[in-house]
PDB file of C-alpha atoms in Angstrom:
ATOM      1  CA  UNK A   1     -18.177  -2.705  44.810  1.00  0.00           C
ATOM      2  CA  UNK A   2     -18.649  -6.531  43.601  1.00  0.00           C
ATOM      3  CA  UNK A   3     -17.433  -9.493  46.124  1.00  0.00           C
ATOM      4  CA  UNK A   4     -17.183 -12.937  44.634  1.00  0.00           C
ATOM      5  CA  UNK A   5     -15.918 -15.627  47.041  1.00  0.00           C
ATOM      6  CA  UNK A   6     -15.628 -19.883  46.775  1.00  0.00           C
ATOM      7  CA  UNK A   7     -13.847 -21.517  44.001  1.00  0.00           C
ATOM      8  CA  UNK A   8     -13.569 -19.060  40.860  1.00  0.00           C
ATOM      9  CA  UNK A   9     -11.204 -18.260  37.893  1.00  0.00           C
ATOM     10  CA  UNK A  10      -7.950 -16.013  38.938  1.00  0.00           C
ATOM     11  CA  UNK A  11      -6.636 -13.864  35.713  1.00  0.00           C
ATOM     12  CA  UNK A  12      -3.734 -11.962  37.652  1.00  0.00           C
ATOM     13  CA  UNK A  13      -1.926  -9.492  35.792  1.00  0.00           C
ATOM     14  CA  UNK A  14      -3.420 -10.130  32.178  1.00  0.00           C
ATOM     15  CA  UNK A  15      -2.634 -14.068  32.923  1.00  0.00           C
ATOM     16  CA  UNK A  16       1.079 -13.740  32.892  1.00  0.00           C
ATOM     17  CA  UNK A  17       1.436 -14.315  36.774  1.00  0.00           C
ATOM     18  CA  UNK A  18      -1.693 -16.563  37.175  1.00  0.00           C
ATOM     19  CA  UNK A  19      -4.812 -17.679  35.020  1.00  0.00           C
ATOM     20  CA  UNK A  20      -6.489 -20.850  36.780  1.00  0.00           C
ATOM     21  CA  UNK A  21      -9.047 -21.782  39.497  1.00  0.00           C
ATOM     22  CA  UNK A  22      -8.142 -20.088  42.781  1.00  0.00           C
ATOM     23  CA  UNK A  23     -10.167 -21.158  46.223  1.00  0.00           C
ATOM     24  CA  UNK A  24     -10.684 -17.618  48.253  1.00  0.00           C
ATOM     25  CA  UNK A  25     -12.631 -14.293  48.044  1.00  0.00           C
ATOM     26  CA  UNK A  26     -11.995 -11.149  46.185  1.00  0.00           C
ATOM     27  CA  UNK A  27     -13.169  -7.553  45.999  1.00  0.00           C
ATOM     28  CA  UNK A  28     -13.225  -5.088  43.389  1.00  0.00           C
ATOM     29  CA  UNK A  29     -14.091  -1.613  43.839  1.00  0.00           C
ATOM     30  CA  UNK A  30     -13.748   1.568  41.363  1.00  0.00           C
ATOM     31  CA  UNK A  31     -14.503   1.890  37.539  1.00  0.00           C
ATOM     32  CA  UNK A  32     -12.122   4.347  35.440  1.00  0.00           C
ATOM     33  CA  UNK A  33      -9.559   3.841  38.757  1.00  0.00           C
ATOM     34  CA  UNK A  34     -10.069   0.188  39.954  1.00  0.00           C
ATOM     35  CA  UNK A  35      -8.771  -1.641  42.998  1.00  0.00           C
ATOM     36  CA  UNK A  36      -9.004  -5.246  42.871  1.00  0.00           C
ATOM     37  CA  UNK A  37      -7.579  -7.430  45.986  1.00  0.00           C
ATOM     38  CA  UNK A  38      -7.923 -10.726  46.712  1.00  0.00           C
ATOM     39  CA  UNK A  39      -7.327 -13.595  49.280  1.00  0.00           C
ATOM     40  CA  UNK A  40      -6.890 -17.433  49.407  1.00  0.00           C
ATOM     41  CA  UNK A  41      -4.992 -20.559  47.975  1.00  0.00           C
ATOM     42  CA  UNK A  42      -4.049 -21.246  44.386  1.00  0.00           C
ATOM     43  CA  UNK A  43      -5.455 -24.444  43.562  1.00  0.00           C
ATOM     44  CA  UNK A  44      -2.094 -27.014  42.751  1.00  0.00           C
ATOM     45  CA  UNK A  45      -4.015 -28.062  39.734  1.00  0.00           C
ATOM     46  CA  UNK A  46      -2.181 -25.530  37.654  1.00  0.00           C
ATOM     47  CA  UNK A  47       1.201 -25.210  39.709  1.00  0.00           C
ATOM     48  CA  UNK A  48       3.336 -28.011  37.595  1.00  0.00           C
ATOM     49  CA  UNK A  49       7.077 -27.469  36.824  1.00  0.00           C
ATOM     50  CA  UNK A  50       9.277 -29.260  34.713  1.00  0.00           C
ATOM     51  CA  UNK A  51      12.479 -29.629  36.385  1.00  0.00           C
ATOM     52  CA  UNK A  52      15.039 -31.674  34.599  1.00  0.00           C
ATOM     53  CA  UNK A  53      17.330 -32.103  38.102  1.00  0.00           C
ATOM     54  CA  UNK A  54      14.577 -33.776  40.217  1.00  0.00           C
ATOM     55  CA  UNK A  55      14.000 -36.190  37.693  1.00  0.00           C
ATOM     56  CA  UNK A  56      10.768 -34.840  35.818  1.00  0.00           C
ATOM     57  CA  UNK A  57       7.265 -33.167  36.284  1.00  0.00           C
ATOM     58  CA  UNK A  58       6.937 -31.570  39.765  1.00  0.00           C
ATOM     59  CA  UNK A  59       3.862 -30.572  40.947  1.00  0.00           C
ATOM     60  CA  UNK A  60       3.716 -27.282  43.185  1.00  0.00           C
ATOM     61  CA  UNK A  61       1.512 -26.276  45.815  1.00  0.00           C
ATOM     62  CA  UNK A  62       0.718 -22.987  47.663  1.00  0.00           C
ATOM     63  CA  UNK A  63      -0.622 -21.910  51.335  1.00  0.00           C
ATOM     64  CA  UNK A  64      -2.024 -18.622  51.469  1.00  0.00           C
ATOM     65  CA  UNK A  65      -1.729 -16.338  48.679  1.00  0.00           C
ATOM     66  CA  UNK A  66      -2.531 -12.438  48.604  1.00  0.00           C
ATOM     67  CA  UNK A  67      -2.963 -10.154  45.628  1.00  0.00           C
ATOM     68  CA  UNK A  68      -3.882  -6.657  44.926  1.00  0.00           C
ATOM     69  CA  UNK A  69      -4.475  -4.714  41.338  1.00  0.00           C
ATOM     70  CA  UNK A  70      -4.906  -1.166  40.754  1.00  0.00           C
ATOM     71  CA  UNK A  71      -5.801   0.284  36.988  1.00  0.00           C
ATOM     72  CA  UNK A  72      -6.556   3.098  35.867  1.00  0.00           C
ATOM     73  CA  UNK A  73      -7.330   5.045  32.238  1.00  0.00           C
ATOM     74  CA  UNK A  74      -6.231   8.618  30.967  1.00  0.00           C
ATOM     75  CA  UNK A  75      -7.701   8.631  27.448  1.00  0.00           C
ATOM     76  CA  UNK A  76      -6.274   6.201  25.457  1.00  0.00           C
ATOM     77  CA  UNK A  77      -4.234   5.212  27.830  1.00  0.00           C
ATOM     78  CA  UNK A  78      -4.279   2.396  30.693  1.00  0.00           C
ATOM     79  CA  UNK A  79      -2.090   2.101  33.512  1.00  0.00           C
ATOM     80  CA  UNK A  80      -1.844  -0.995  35.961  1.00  0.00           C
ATOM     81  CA  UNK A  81       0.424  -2.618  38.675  1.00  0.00           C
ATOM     82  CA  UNK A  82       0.100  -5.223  41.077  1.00  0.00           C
ATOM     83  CA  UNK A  83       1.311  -7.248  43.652  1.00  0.00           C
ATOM     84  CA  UNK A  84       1.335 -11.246  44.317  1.00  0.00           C
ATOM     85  CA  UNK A  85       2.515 -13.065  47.231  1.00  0.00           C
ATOM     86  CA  UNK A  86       2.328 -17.286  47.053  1.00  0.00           C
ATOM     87  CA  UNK A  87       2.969 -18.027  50.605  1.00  0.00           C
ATOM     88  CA  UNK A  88       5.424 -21.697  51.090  1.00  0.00           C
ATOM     89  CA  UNK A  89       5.163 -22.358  47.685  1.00  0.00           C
ATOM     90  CA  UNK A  90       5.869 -26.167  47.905  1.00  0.00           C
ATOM     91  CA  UNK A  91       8.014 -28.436  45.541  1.00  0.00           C
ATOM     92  CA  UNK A  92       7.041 -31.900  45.049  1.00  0.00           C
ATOM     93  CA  UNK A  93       9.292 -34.460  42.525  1.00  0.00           C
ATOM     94  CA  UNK A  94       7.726 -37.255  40.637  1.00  0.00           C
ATOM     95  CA  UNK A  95       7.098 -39.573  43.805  1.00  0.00           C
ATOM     96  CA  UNK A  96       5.448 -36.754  45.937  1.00  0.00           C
ATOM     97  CA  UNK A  97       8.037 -36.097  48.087  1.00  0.00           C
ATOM     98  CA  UNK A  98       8.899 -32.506  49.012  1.00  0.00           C
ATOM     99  CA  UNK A  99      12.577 -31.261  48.171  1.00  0.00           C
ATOM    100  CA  UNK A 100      11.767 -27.199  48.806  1.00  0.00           C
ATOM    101  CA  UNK A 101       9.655 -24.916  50.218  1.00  0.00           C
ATOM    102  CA  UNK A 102      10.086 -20.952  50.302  1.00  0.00           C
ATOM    103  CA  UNK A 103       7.727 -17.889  49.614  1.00  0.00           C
ATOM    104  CA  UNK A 104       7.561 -16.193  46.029  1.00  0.00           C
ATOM    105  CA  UNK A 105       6.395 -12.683  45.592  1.00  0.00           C
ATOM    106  CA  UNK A 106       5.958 -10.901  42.036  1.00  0.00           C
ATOM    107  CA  UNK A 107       5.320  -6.930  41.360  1.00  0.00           C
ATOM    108  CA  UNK A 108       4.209  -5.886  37.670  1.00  0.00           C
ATOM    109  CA  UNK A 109       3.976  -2.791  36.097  1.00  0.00           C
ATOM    110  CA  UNK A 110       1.696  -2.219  32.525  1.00  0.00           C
ATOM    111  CA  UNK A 111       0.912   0.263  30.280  1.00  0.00           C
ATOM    112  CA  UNK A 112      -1.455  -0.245  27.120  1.00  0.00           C
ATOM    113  CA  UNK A 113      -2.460   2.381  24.708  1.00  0.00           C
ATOM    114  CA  UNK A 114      -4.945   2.323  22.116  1.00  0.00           C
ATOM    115  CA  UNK A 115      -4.250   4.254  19.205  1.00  0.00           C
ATOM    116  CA  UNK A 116      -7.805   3.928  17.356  1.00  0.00           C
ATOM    117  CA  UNK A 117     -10.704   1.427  17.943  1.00  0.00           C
ATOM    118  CA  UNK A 118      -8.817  -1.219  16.199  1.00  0.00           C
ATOM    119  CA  UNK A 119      -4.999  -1.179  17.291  1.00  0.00           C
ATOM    120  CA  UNK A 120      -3.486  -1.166  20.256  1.00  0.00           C
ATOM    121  CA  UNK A 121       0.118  -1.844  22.185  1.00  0.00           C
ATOM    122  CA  UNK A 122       1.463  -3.217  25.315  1.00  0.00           C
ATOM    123  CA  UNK A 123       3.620  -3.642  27.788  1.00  0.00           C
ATOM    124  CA  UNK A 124       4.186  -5.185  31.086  1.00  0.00           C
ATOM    125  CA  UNK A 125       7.382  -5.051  33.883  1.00  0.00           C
ATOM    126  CA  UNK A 126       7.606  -8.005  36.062  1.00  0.00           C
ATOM    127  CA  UNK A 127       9.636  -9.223  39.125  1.00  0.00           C
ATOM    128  CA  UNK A 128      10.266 -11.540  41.675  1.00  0.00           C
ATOM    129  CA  UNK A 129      11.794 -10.584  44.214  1.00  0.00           C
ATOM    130  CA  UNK A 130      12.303 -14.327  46.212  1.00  0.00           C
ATOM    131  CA  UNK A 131      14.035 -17.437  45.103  1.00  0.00           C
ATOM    132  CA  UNK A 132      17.148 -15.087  43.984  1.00  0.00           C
ATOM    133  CA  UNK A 133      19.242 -17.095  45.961  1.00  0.00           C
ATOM    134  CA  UNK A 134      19.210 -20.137  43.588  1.00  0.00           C
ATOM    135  CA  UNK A 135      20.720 -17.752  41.073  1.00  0.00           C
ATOM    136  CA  UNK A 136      17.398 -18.077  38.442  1.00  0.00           C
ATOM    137  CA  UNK A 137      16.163 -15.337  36.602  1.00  0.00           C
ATOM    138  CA  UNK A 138      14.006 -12.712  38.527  1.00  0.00           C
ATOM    139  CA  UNK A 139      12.480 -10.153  36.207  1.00  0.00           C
ATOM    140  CA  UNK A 140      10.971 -10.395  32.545  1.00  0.00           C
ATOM    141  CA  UNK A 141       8.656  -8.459  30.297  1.00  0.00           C
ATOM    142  CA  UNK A 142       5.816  -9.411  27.983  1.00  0.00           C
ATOM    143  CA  UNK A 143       4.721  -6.857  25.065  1.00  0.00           C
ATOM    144  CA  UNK A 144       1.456  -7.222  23.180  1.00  0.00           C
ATOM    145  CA  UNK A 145       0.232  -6.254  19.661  1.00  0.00           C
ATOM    146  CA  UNK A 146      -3.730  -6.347  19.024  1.00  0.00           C
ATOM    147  CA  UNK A 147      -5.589  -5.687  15.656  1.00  0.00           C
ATOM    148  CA  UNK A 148      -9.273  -5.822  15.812  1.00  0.00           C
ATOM    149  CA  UNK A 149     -10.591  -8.871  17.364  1.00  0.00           C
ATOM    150  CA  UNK A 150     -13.378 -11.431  16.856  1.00  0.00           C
ATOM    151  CA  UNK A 151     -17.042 -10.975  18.611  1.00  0.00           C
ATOM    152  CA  UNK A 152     -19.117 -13.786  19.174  1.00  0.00           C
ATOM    153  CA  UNK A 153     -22.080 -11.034  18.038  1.00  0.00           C
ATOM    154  CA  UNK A 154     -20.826 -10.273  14.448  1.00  0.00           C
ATOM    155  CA  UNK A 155     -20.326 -12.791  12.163  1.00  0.00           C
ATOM    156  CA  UNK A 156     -17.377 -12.069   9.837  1.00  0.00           C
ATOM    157  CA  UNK A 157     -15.226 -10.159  12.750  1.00  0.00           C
ATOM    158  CA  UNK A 158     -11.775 -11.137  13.264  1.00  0.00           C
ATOM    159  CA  UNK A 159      -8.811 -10.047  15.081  1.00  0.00           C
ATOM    160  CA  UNK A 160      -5.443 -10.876  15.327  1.00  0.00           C
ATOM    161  CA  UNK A 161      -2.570 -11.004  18.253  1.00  0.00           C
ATOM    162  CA  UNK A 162       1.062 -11.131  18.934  1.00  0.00           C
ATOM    163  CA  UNK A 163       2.961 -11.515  21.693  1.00  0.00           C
ATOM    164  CA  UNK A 164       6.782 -11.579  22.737  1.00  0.00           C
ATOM    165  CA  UNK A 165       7.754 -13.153  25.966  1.00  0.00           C
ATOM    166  CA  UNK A 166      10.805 -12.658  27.820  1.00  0.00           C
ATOM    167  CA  UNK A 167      10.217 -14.111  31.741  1.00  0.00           C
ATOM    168  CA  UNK A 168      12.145 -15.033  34.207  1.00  0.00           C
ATOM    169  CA  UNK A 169      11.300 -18.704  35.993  1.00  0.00           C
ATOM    170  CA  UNK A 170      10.623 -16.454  39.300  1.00  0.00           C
ATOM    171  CA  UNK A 171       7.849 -14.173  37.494  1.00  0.00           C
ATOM    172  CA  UNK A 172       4.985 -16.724  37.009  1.00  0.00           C
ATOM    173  CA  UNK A 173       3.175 -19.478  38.370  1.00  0.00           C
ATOM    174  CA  UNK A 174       0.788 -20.397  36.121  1.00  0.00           C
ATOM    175  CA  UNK A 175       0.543 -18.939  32.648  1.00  0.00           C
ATOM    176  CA  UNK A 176      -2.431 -17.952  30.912  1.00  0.00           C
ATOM    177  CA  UNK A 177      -0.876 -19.240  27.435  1.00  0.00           C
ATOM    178  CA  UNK A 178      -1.789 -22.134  25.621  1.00  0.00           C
ATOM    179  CA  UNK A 179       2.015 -22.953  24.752  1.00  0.00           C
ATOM    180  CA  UNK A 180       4.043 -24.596  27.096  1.00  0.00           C
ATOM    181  CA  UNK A 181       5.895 -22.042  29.370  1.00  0.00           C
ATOM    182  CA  UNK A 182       4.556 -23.685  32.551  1.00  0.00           C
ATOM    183  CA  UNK A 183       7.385 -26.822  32.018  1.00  0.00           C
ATOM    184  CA  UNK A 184       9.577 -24.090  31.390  1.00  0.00           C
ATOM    185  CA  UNK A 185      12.236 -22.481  34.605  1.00  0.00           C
ATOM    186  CA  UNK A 186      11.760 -19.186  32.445  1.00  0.00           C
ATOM    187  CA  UNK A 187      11.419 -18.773  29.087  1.00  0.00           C
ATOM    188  CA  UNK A 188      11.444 -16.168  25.614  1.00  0.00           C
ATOM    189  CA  UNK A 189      10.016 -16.874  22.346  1.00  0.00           C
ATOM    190  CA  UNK A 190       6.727 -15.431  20.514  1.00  0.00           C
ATOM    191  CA  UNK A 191       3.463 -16.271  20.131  1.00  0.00           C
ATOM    192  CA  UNK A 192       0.667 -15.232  17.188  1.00  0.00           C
ATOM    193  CA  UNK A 193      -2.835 -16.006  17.114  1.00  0.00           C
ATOM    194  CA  UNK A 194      -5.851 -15.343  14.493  1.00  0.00           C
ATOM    195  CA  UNK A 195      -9.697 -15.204  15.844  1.00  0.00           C
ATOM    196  CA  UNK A 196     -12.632 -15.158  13.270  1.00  0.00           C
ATOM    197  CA  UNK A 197     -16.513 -15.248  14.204  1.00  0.00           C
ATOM    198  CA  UNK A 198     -17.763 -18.018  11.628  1.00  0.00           C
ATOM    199  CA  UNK A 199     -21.442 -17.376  12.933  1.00  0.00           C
ATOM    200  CA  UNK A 200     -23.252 -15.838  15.251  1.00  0.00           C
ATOM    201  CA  UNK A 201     -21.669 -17.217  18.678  1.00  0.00           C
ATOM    202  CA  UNK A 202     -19.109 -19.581  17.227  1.00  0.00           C
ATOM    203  CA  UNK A 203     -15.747 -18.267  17.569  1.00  0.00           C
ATOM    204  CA  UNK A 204     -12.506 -20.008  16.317  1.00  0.00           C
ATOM    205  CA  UNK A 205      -9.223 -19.526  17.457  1.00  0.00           C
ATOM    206  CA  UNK A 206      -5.699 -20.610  16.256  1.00  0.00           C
ATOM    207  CA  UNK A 207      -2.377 -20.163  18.276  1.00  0.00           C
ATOM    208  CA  UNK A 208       1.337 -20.811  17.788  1.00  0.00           C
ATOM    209  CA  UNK A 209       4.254 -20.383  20.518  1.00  0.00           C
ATOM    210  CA  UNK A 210       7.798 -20.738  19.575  1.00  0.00           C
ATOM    211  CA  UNK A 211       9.158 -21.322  23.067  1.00  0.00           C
ATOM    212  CA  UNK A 212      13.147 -21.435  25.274  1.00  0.00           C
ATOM    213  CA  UNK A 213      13.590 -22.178  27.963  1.00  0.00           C
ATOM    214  CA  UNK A 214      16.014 -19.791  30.104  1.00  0.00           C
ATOM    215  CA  UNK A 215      17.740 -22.099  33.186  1.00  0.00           C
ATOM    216  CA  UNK A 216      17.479 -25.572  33.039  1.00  0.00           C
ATOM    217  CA  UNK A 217      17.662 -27.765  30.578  1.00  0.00           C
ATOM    218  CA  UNK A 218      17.376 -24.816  28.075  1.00  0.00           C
ATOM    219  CA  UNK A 219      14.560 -26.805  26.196  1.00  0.00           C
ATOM    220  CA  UNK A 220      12.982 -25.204  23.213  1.00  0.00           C
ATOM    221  CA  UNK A 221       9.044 -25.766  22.457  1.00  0.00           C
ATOM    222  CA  UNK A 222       6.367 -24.921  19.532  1.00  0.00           C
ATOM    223  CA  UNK A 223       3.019 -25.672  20.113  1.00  0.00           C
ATOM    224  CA  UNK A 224      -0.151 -25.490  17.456  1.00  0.00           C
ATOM    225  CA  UNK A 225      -3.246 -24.756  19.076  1.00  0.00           C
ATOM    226  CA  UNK A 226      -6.876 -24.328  17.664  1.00  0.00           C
ATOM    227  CA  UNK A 227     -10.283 -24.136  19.094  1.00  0.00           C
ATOM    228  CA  UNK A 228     -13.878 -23.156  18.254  1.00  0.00           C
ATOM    229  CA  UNK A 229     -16.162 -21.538  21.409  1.00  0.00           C
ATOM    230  CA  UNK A 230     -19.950 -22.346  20.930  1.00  0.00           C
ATOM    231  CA  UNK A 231     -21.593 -20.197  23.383  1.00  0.00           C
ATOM    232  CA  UNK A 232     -25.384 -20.120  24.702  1.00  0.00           C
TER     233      UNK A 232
END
């Protein structure tokens, strides 16, 4: 069993609920069937909407949050669902001042096979099952292509990734993606990236998301993003 508690990184459900610091304690326990739960507040540096009717950027902030993973493998195959609740998830407008408060929970369902040491697929199921009421979307699903993949160890690896999106505003807080889905209420679009080891532990990355938004203002968004990881 391993316990980490304070102020660490939160990857919840492969990044597409929540990828940023969290404040709390988790526990993870199991190895070919793993159960990994978790306790505390999502920090409001990452919980930032952009809502076109309140006038611009609005921050969000969270009280007590709960979340629980299980995965498993079967051969090739790895199967995963969890559970996240954001208690009084808060919404602030431009000047600070709150105009809405209510609870958001989100359920996901994945399955990823591998079909040889350098391919594999992906899927994942998600929904939200609060904020229905103010008629936004409350499901979504996010399927994944990998080939091969980069490793800081062996100079000349490379892999590459795609992605297509299709999420509701209700079935994320804060993305893991480098694109900008996080000023989205919901959004569908694509994203492909390319990772090459130039040396041994430099690793460079390039991205690009072609983004739309679902409610809203039904804004539309491509982002370009590179980066090279030095590590020690």
């Amino acid at each position: 069993m391993a316990v980490q508690a304070g102020r660490y990184n939160a990857k919840l459900a492969e990044g597409n609920v929540y990828d940023t610091r969290f404040d709390g304690i988790q526990v993870a326990y199991g190895k070919d069937v793993k159960l990994t739960a978790g306790y505390g507040k999502a920090t409001p540096s990452g919980l930032v909407k952009f809502m076109p009717s309140m006038g611009g950027y609005m921050e969000r902030d969270s009280d007590e949050v709960w979340y629980a993973e299980l995965n498993g493998k079967v051969g090739n195959l790895k199967l995963g669902a969890g559970y996240y609740s954001f208690d009084d998830v808060e919404d602030y407008d431009k000047n600070e001042k709150l105009v809405a408060s209510d609870d958001l929970k989100i359920w996901t369902l994945s399955a990823n096979y591998a079909f040889d040491k350098n391919f594999s697929l992906g899927a994942m199921y998600l929904k939200g099952d609060d904020y229905v009421k103010s008629g936004l979307d409350d499901d979504g699903y996010v399927v994944t292509a990998s080939y091969k993949g980069a490793k800081a160890s062996q100079p000349g690896s490379w892999g590459l990734v795609a992605k297509y999106y299709d999420q509701g505003a209700t079935t994320y807080i804060d993305h893991t993606m480098n694109g900008l889905a996080d000023y989205m209420m919901g959004f569908k679009g694509y994203s492909v990236a390319a990772n090459y080891t130039f040396a041994k532990n430099i690793v460079g990355q390039v991205e690009w998301y072609d983004l739309e938004e679902k409610e809203q203002a039904e804004r539309e968004a491509e982002t370009l993003w590179a980066q090279v990881v030095f590590t020690f």
